[in-house]
Short mmCIF file of C-alpha atoms in Angstrom, two decimals:
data_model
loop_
_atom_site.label_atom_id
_atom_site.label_comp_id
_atom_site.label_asym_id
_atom_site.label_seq_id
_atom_site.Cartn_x
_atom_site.Cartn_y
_atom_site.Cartn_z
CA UNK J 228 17.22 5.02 10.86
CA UNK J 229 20.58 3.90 9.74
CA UNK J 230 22.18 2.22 11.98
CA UNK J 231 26.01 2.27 12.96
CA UNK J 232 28.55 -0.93 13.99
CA UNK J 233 31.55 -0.46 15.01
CA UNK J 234 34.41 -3.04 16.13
CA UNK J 235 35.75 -4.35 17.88
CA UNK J 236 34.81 -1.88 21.32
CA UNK J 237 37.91 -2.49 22.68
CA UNK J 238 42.23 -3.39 21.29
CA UNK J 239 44.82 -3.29 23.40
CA UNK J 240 47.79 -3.33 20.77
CA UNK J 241 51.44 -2.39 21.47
CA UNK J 242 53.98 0.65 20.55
CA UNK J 243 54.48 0.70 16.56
CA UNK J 244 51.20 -2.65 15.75
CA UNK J 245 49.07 -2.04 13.06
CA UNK J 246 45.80 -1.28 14.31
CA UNK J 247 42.55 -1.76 12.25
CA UNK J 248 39.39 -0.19 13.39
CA UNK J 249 35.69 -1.56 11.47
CA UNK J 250 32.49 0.47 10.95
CA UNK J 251 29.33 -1.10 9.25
CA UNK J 252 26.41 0.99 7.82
CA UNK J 253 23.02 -0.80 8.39
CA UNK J 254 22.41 0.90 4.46
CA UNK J 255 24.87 2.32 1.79
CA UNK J 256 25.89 5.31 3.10
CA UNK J 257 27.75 6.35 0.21
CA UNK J 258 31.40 8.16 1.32
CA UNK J 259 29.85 10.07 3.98
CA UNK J 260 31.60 9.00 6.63
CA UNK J 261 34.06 10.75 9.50
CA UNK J 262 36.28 8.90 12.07
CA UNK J 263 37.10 11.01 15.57
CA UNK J 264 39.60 10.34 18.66
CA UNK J 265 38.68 11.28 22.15
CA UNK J 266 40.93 11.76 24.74
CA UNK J 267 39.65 11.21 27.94
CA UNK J 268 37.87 14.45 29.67
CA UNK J 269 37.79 16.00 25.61
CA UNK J 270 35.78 16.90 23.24
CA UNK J 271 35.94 14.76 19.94
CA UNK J 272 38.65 15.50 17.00
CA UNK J 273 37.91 14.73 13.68
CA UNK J 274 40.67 12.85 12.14
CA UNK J 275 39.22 11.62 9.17
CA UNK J 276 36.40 12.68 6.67
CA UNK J 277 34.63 11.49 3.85
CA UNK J 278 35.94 7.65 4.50
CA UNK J 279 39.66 8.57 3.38
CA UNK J 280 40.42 12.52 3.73
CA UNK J 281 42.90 13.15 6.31
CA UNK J 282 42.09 16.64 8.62
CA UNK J 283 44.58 19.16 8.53
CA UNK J 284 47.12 18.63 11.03
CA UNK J 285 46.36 14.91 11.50
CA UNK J 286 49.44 12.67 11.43
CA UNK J 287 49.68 10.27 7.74
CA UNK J 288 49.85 7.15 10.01
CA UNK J 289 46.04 7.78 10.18
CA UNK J 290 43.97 6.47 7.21
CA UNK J 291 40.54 5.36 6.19
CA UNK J 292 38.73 3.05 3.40
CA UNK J 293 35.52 2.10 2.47
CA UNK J 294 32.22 2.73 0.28
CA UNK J 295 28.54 2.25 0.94
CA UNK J 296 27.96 0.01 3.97
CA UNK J 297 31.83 -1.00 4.98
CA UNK J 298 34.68 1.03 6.34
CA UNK J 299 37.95 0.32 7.90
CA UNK J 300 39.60 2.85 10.20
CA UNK J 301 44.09 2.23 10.07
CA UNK J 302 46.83 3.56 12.31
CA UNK J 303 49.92 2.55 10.13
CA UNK J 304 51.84 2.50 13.48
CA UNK J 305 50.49 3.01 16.77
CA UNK J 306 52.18 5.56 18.71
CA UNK J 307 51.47 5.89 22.69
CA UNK J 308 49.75 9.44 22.02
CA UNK J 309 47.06 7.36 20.30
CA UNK J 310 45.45 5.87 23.02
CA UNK J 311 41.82 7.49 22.93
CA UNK J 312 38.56 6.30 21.91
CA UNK J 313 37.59 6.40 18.47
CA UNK J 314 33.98 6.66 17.17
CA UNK J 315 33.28 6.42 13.37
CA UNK J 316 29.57 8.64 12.49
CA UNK J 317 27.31 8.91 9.25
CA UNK J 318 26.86 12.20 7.85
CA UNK J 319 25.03 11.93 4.69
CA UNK J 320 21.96 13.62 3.49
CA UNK J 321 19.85 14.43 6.51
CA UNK J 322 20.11 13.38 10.13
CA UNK J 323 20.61 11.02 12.67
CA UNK J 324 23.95 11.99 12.35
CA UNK J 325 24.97 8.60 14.38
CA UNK J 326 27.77 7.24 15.87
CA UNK J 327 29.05 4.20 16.15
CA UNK J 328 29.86 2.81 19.54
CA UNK J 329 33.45 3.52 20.23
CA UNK J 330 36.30 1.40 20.20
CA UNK J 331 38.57 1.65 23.38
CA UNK J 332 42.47 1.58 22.33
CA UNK J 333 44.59 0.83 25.00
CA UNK J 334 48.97 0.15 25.03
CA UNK J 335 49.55 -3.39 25.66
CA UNK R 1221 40.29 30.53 15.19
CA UNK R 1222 37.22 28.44 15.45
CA UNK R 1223 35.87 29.30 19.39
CA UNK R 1224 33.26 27.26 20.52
CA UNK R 1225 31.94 27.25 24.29
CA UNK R 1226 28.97 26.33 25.66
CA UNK R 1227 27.53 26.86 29.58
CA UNK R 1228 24.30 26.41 31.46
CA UNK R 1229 24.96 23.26 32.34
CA UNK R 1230 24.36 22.68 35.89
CA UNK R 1231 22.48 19.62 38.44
CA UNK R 1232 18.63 19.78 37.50
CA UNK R 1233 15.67 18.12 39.31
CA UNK R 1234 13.98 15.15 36.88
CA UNK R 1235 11.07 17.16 35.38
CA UNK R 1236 12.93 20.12 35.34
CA UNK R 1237 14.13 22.23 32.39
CA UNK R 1238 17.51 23.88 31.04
CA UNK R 1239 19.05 26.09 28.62
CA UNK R 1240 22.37 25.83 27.47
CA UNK R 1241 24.09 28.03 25.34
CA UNK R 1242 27.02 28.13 22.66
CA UNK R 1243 29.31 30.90 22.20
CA UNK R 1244 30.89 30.84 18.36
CA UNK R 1245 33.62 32.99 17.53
CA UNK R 1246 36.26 33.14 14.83
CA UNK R 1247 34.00 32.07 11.80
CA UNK R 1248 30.58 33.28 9.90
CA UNK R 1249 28.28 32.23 12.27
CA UNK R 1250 25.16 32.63 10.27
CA UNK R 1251 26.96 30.74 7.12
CA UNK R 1252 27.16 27.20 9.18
CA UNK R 1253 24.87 24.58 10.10
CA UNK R 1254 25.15 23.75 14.12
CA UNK R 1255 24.85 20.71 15.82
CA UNK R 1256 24.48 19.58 19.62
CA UNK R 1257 25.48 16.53 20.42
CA UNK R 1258 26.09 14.61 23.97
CA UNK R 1259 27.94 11.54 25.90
CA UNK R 1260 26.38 10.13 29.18
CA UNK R 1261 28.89 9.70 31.97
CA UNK R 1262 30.95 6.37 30.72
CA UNK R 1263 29.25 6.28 26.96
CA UNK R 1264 29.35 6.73 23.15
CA UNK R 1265 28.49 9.83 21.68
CA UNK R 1266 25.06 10.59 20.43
CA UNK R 1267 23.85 13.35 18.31
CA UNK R 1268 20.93 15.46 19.35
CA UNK R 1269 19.83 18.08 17.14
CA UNK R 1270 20.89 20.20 14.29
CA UNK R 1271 19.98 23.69 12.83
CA UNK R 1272 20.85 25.27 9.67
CA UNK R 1273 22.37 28.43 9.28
CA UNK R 1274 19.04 30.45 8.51
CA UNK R 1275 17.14 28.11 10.94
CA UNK R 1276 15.09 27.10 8.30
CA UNK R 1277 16.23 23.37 9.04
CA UNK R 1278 15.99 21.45 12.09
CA UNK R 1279 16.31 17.93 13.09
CA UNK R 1280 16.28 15.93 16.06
CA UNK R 1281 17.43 13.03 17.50
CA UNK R 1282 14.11 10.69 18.49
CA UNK R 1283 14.96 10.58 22.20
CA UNK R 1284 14.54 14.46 22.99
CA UNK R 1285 12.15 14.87 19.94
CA UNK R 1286 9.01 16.64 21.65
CA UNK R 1287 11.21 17.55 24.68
CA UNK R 1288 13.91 20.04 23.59
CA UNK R 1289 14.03 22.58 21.23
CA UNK R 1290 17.14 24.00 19.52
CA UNK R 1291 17.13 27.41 18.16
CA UNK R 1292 20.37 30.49 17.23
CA UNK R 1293 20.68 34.02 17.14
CA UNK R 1294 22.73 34.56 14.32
CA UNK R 1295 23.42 38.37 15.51
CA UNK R 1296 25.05 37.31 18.49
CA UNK R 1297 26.68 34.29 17.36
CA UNK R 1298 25.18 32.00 19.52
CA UNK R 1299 23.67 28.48 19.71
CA UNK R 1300 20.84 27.17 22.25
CA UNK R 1301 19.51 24.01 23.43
CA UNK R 1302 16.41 24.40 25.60
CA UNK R 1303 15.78 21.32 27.10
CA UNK R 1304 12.32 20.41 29.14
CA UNK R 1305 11.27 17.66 30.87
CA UNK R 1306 14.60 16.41 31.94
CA UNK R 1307 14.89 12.30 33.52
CA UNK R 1308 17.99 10.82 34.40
CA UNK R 1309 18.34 9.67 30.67
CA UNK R 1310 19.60 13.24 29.49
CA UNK R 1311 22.39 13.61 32.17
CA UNK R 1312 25.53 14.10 29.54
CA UNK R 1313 28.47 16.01 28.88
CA UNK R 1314 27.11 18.40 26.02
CA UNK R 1315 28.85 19.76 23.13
CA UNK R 1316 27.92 22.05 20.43
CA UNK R 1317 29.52 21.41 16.99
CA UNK R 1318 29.94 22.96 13.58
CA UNK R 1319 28.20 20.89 10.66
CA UNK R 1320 31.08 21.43 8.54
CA UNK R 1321 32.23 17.81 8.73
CA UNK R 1322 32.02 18.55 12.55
CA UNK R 1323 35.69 20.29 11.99
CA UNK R 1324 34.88 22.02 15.39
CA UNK R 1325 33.61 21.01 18.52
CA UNK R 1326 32.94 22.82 21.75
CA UNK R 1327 34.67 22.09 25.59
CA UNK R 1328 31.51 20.55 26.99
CA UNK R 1329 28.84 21.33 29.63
CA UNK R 1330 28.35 19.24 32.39
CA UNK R 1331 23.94 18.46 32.74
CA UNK R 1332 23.25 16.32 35.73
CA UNK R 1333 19.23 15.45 36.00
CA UNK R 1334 19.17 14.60 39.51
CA UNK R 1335 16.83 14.84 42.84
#
């Protein structure tokens, strides 16, 4: 199965930073790849699908890049309503539809 | 809107066995793929099992391969998750999900496999 590597699993960054999020494919995964936020006690949002395509409703300081193995997760500006967890997850072809393991953002 | 809610989830016995369910309202049920997927108390997500909108398709995650079963009923737009065989491995928060990018996700059920 592919696997899915995501770093760091933990930033602490401050009010208005530049915050850059990694996700590594174990094989090419094409552009089939989503990012989500969690708030604690929620259920996942997508923010971000097919490596770059905002959802509707998601703020533009949210972005995403990538192809095949490598992707990079951006907030342009970190704002306090941003602290969640963020999990990037393959979904190409068939399943495991996996995760990677969460990165923990936290205010400095 | 896109409704999703599941239930069922409740403290089981290691060994034991539970269904859960997911409501769907507010879309064509029958025209989307489905996905469970669940988070132990503290941890990542990981997905469990997916069905396609006929059924015809089904996948499952290796860990519960063998020990649950996902199935739908398309007439009364709902999602299941029967789950036998329960250890202290499956207790997790879980969610059912559309497969359409995973645009929609459920409130979570609570599944604690305890004695």
């Amino acid at each position: 199965d592919i696997q899915m590597t995501q770093s760091p699993s933990s930033l602490s960054a401050s009010v208005g930073d530049r915050v850059t999020i990694t996700c590594q494919a174990s094989q090419d995964i094409s552009s089939n790849l989503n990012w989500y936020q969690q708030k604690p006690g929620k259920a996942p949002k997508i923010l971000i699908y097919d490596v770059s395509n905002l959802e509707t409703g998601v703020p533009s300081r949210f972005s995403g890049s990538g192809s095949g193995t490598d992707f990079t997760f951006t907030i342009s500006s970190l704002q306090p309503e941003d602290i969640a967890t963020y999990y990037c997850q393959r979904y190409d072809n068939l399943p495991p539809y996996t995760f990677g393991q969460g990165t923990k953002l936290e205010i400095k | 809107q896109v409704q999703l809610v599941e239930s069922g989830g409740t403290l089981v016995k290691p060994g034991g066995s539970l269904r859960l369910s997911c409501a769907a309202s507010g879309f064509t049920f029958s025209d989307y793929y489905m996905s469970w997927i669940r988070q132990a108390p503290g941890k990542g997500l990981e997905w469990v099992s997916y069905i396609s909108g006929s059924a015809s398709s089904i996948y499952y995650a290796d860990s519960v391969k063998g020990r649950f079963t996902i199935s739908r009923d398309n007439s009364k737009n709902s999602l299941y998750l029967q789950m036998n065989s329960l250890g202290a491995d499956d207790t997790a928060v879980y969610y059912c999900a559309r497969v359409a990018n995973f645009d929609s996700w459920g409130q979570g059920t609570l599944v604690t496999v305890s004695s």
